[in-house]
XYZ file of C-alpha atoms in Angstrom:
424
model
C 171.220 16.281 208.378
C 172.316 15.325 204.866
C 173.473 11.753 204.346
C 175.747 12.870 201.489
C 178.790 15.061 202.161
C 181.436 16.309 199.728
C 184.218 18.864 199.480
C 183.937 21.232 196.505
C 186.848 20.986 194.076
C 187.932 17.528 195.312
C 186.562 14.635 193.230
C 183.280 14.568 191.352
C 180.373 16.352 192.964
C 177.260 14.182 193.480
C 175.218 17.288 192.840
C 175.422 19.999 190.185
C 173.464 20.520 186.987
C 174.587 17.307 185.164
C 173.004 15.283 187.957
C 169.875 17.348 188.235
C 167.572 15.593 185.788
C 163.897 14.718 185.858
C 162.909 11.081 186.007
C 162.851 9.637 182.508
C 165.173 12.387 181.237
C 166.399 11.759 177.684
C 169.788 13.206 178.721
C 170.026 10.734 181.562
C 169.103 7.864 179.224
C 171.382 8.785 176.325
C 174.426 10.370 178.021
C 177.599 8.315 178.437
C 178.326 10.075 181.729
C 175.591 8.206 183.640
C 174.014 11.278 185.286
C 171.431 10.723 187.959
C 167.697 11.371 187.878
C 165.784 13.184 190.612
C 162.206 12.867 191.719
C 162.499 16.488 192.810
C 162.567 17.739 189.202
C 159.488 17.706 186.985
C 159.798 17.106 183.259
C 159.448 20.233 181.121
C 156.600 19.203 178.819
C 154.822 21.752 176.674
C 151.155 21.476 177.551
C 149.829 21.919 174.027
C 150.520 18.986 171.668
C 151.517 20.315 168.246
C 149.331 19.148 165.371
C 151.778 18.030 162.666
C 149.120 16.923 160.144
C 148.990 18.963 156.910
C 146.562 21.893 156.977
C 145.904 22.033 153.230
C 142.615 20.163 153.409
C 140.210 23.055 152.811
C 138.274 20.943 150.329
C 136.552 19.355 153.333
C 134.978 22.719 154.126
C 133.572 23.113 150.633
C 132.037 19.635 150.622
C 130.435 19.744 154.058
C 129.303 23.367 154.317
C 126.343 22.461 152.122
C 123.212 21.463 154.050
C 122.510 17.738 154.261
C 119.454 16.406 152.442
C 117.297 14.157 154.657
C 115.860 10.794 153.601
C 113.562 8.491 155.552
C 115.488 5.231 155.091
C 119.026 3.925 154.589
C 118.273 3.311 150.910
C 116.854 6.075 148.751
C 116.060 6.811 145.122
C 115.965 10.116 143.294
C 114.744 10.886 139.804
C 115.958 13.173 137.038
C 113.961 14.309 134.027
C 115.860 13.951 130.773
C 116.291 16.521 127.994
C 113.408 14.857 126.134
C 114.992 14.551 122.700
C 117.924 12.647 121.277
C 119.751 12.506 117.987
C 119.053 9.369 115.913
C 121.531 7.118 114.124
C 121.433 5.046 110.946
C 122.679 1.449 110.781
C 122.727 0.804 107.016
C 123.677 2.370 103.693
C 120.887 4.042 101.706
C 121.327 5.350 98.174
C 120.769 8.949 97.140
C 117.280 9.759 95.792
C 117.169 12.445 93.108
C 114.683 15.275 93.192
C 111.500 15.068 91.086
C 109.612 18.271 90.370
C 106.243 18.350 92.110
C 106.864 15.190 94.164
C 108.718 14.225 97.352
C 111.568 11.741 97.467
C 111.288 8.687 99.734
C 113.881 6.680 101.668
C 113.691 3.795 104.118
C 116.455 4.209 106.719
C 117.400 1.446 109.151
C 118.097 2.949 112.587
C 119.137 1.807 116.060
C 116.477 0.667 118.513
C 117.283 3.636 120.776
C 116.752 5.982 117.815
C 113.404 4.498 116.857
C 112.196 4.952 120.441
C 112.559 8.729 119.985
C 110.722 8.984 116.661
C 107.061 9.291 115.686
C 105.359 10.081 112.391
C 105.223 13.771 111.467
C 108.613 14.604 112.996
C 111.052 16.566 110.859
C 114.565 15.110 110.973
C 117.731 16.782 109.707
C 120.434 14.946 107.738
C 124.135 15.557 108.401
C 124.236 17.881 105.328
C 121.246 19.875 106.693
C 118.656 18.318 104.358
C 115.229 17.983 105.979
C 112.729 15.117 105.772
C 109.535 14.159 107.558
C 108.933 10.756 109.143
C 106.058 8.971 107.417
C 105.993 5.613 109.153
C 108.019 3.285 111.391
C 108.036 -0.499 110.960
C 110.378 -2.313 113.309
C 113.732 -0.538 112.986
C 112.974 0.798 109.503
C 111.992 4.457 109.294
C 110.345 5.724 106.104
C 110.922 9.408 105.405
C 109.931 11.845 102.670
C 111.659 15.000 101.481
C 110.037 18.350 100.902
C 108.133 18.578 97.631
C 110.445 18.774 94.608
C 113.530 18.005 96.736
C 115.770 14.953 96.779
C 117.408 13.090 99.646
C 121.178 12.521 100.090
C 122.851 9.151 100.489
C 123.026 7.711 103.999
C 126.050 5.948 105.510
C 126.238 3.652 108.500
C 126.518 5.729 111.675
C 125.100 8.956 110.225
C 123.604 11.145 112.940
C 120.267 12.884 112.337
C 118.933 15.750 114.429
C 115.288 16.241 115.316
C 114.017 19.626 114.200
C 110.370 19.703 115.258
C 106.900 18.303 114.880
C 104.678 19.529 112.040
C 100.958 19.416 111.390
C 98.572 20.544 108.674
C 95.428 22.562 109.131
C 92.281 20.435 109.265
C 93.983 17.226 110.508
C 91.686 14.883 112.440
C 94.333 12.962 114.381
C 97.320 13.381 116.688
C 100.494 11.602 115.673
C 102.915 12.596 118.424
C 102.259 11.427 121.987
C 104.931 11.759 124.668
C 105.499 11.328 128.399
C 108.175 12.860 130.575
C 111.194 10.567 130.669
C 113.018 10.099 133.945
C 116.254 8.497 135.094
C 116.210 6.800 138.494
C 119.342 6.858 140.615
C 119.809 5.404 144.088
C 122.299 5.196 146.915
C 122.741 3.774 150.415
C 123.308 5.511 153.740
C 126.625 4.403 155.242
C 127.260 4.326 158.997
C 130.666 5.454 160.287
C 132.270 4.989 163.721
C 135.485 5.979 165.505
C 135.831 4.972 169.183
C 138.259 5.032 172.132
C 138.364 3.352 175.549
C 139.743 4.465 178.926
C 139.756 2.331 182.050
C 138.365 4.118 185.095
C 141.624 4.806 186.946
C 143.605 5.388 183.755
C 141.267 8.205 182.779
C 141.369 9.734 186.267
C 145.161 9.699 186.251
C 145.222 11.609 182.980
C 142.634 14.071 184.291
C 144.380 14.578 187.650
C 148.050 14.324 186.748
C 148.236 14.779 182.999
C 151.082 16.996 181.814
C 149.603 17.922 178.410
C 146.272 18.448 176.665
C 146.410 14.832 175.475
C 142.763 14.006 176.229
C 141.567 17.046 174.306
C 143.876 16.383 171.367
C 142.996 12.690 171.301
C 139.309 13.507 170.938
C 140.048 16.168 168.318
C 142.116 13.658 166.336
C 139.222 11.186 166.311
C 136.999 13.966 164.974
C 139.486 14.773 162.222
C 139.816 11.132 161.244
C 136.018 10.862 161.097
C 135.815 13.902 158.816
C 138.501 12.367 156.639
C 136.560 9.072 156.521
C 133.519 10.996 155.329
C 135.484 13.001 152.779
C 137.225 9.983 151.236
C 133.949 8.043 151.066
C 132.161 11.070 149.600
C 134.639 11.122 146.725
C 135.532 7.458 146.252
C 133.016 5.206 148.025
C 131.628 2.201 146.106
C 127.935 1.539 146.590
C 127.428 -2.012 147.833
C 127.573 -4.325 150.829
C 130.338 -5.478 153.162
C 130.304 -8.378 155.604
C 131.504 -7.197 159.010
C 132.959 -9.848 161.387
C 131.336 -12.524 159.195
C 127.966 -11.991 160.832
C 126.899 -8.396 160.220
C 125.985 -6.873 156.876
C 126.726 -3.198 156.253
C 125.676 -0.954 153.374
C 128.349 1.214 151.772
C 127.632 4.493 149.995
C 128.496 5.346 146.419
C 130.778 8.374 146.095
C 131.315 11.033 143.452
C 133.877 9.319 141.225
C 132.266 5.834 141.103
C 128.887 7.489 140.457
C 130.386 9.412 137.533
C 131.892 6.217 136.135
C 128.569 4.376 136.358
C 126.707 7.254 134.688
C 129.172 7.501 131.806
C 130.571 10.938 132.658
C 133.187 12.123 130.201
C 136.869 11.633 130.994
C 140.289 11.977 129.406
C 143.820 10.700 130.005
C 146.093 13.327 128.437
C 149.754 13.995 128.952
C 150.708 17.407 130.345
C 151.185 18.579 126.767
C 147.608 17.617 125.923
C 146.017 18.899 129.135
C 144.795 22.159 127.643
C 143.056 20.542 124.672
C 141.483 17.839 126.838
C 140.205 20.308 129.419
C 138.708 22.679 126.840
C 137.056 19.856 124.887
C 135.425 18.306 127.961
C 134.495 21.676 129.462
C 132.446 22.663 126.409
C 131.015 19.166 125.889
C 129.637 19.051 129.449
C 128.456 22.654 129.720
C 124.849 22.182 130.850
C 124.841 25.088 133.289
C 123.304 28.488 132.650
C 125.596 31.155 131.259
C 128.212 32.101 133.839
C 127.587 28.982 135.914
C 130.418 27.823 138.162
C 132.094 24.443 138.355
C 134.762 23.454 140.886
C 138.061 21.784 140.030
C 139.374 19.429 142.724
C 143.017 18.405 142.525
C 146.382 18.567 144.249
C 148.320 21.832 144.264
C 150.673 20.390 141.659
C 147.895 19.522 139.214
C 146.056 22.809 139.790
C 149.290 24.669 139.060
C 149.671 22.806 135.764
C 146.061 23.576 134.918
C 146.452 27.263 135.778
C 148.972 27.603 132.951
C 146.286 27.051 130.315
C 144.225 30.081 131.399
C 145.413 33.235 129.668
C 143.769 35.687 132.070
C 144.839 35.957 135.713
C 142.470 34.505 138.245
C 139.695 36.661 139.662
C 138.456 36.622 143.240
C 135.612 34.120 143.467
C 132.460 35.716 144.880
C 129.848 33.062 145.739
C 126.173 33.961 145.942
C 126.052 32.825 149.564
C 128.458 31.900 152.359
C 129.078 28.432 150.956
C 132.632 28.190 149.586
C 133.483 31.715 150.759
C 137.114 30.718 151.353
C 139.054 33.362 149.405
C 139.143 31.150 146.332
C 140.067 32.318 142.838
C 138.209 31.619 139.622
C 139.111 31.291 135.964
C 136.893 31.849 132.940
C 136.682 29.941 129.695
C 134.166 31.576 127.396
C 131.103 32.127 129.561
C 132.065 29.260 131.878
C 133.576 29.795 135.329
C 135.937 27.367 137.067
C 137.094 27.565 140.681
C 140.162 25.461 141.602
C 140.022 23.878 145.062
C 143.214 22.473 146.530
C 142.782 18.893 147.724
C 146.118 17.612 148.971
C 144.376 14.527 150.355
C 144.333 13.198 146.784
C 148.085 12.485 147.033
C 147.829 10.948 150.525
C 148.084 7.214 149.842
C 146.547 6.374 153.208
C 143.342 7.898 151.778
C 143.380 7.509 147.976
C 145.134 5.246 145.436
C 148.354 6.609 143.988
C 146.809 7.662 140.658
C 144.574 10.190 142.441
C 147.626 12.426 142.885
C 147.306 13.314 139.181
C 143.512 13.284 138.947
C 141.333 16.350 138.358
C 137.613 16.227 139.125
C 135.637 19.057 137.559
C 132.300 19.074 139.367
C 129.024 20.921 139.148
C 128.736 21.425 142.891
C 125.088 22.494 142.708
C 124.081 18.984 141.596
C 125.878 17.254 144.496
C 124.444 17.056 148.011
C 125.435 15.137 151.140
C 122.561 13.062 152.523
C 121.713 11.825 156.006
C 118.929 9.739 157.497
C 116.037 11.577 159.090
C 116.062 11.266 162.882
C 119.815 10.807 163.145
C 122.329 13.638 163.416
C 124.868 13.636 160.610
C 127.562 13.328 163.291
C 127.288 12.602 167.018
C 129.804 12.377 169.891
C 128.855 10.224 172.868
C 130.146 7.899 175.577
C 129.064 4.799 177.480
C 128.614 4.572 181.251
C 131.365 3.358 183.577
C 131.159 1.730 187.019
C 130.727 5.108 188.660
C 127.316 5.333 187.042
C 124.294 3.539 188.425
C 123.409 0.252 186.767
C 126.653 -0.827 185.062
C 129.549 -3.147 185.985
C 132.160 -1.944 183.457
C 135.272 -0.379 184.972
C 135.947 1.459 181.740
C 134.302 4.037 179.513
C 134.040 4.007 175.735
C 133.834 7.241 173.825
C 132.733 7.355 170.213
C 131.990 9.504 167.221
C 129.391 8.117 164.854
C 128.089 9.498 161.593
C 125.753 8.594 158.782
C 126.113 9.905 155.268
C 125.427 9.303 151.612
C 125.462 11.213 148.360
C 122.865 12.545 145.943
C 124.421 13.376 142.559
C 122.071 14.678 139.876
C 123.180 14.823 136.245
C 126.701 13.389 136.674
C 127.332 13.920 132.949
C 127.562 17.654 133.695
C 130.881 16.896 135.438
C 134.044 15.291 134.110
C 137.423 13.876 135.152
C 140.947 14.143 133.799
C 143.779 11.778 134.691
C 147.073 13.373 133.698
C 149.645 10.844 132.536
């Protein structure tokens, strides 16, 4: 028999909908009518937890769809061969030498040490006004040159730039004057280790598994995975190569990312206003065009900056058709002369929990073919695992740790084929 009796219509009913609330009901907590809570009512909780994080992070796909290079240690070097010739530069004024019929004109031109390193006798150099001369001898930083027979030589100013045309030899010569070796540039980087972990006590985990009202465990693990991918992405773009002290007793190597590598290599950059964006982009695009005709470079930036950049292209964007499945994400491309540029939205650049504030207005124009993620041989690039708990044989811990670990670095060949723009 019920212990509570009432007459309908006389006084307040102890029952009814206002008093039929699940335990912990927000209505019961916030209402000024002090309604009751009932253990007989279960909270209405949607099982699937909504993911409220922004979805505009497709740049992660483009970066990590490329296969990882493998190296055998956590420090690695990689070499590039250079173009093999460089312009040369004068450091002093030299007077004009008039032409004399039947004879060459001679000048002694002081040049930079870097210039002299690229010269040998019997090389034809070209003056800024297109006059040609042949190198006769080199003593210290002084280069003696002669004109063609019956020709003069123009005056030389400090900072004049001379091109190298070619070698030349005469029939019947009994010596070689031009010896060369392939020149290389050595670059290096470190493998960085990454870790995201979580801990559940034994009974706590069982309670969630047995009586959980949502997909919290699944979403929690998925969130750790997303944060790990974000860690990798941010480090890939903005990591500084070096060392950190962890807990004052452990030393950890940190990888060098795209932007710091470009800075160290002297990649071209500009800081235009919006009004000067077009001129800056076109100038740097042509100055760094080392790709074959029709080669593609990718433009990373926020939607706002990519929209501003899109205004400088006269033709509408074309559907980007990659040669393979990499970057097949329905992207568009723009063309400037024979060059192709594919904008890639990277809203993470304006997320201050990931990048400094100025990255919101930064554009990175990258030759993607020269950039590769790197991992250490014998380790998966990313791994999900867990420790044992007391239910397993041989351990005393009444908890279980789960973790996601990764190892990654960057190999960036020819960074001067890419450039950056910081819009003011």
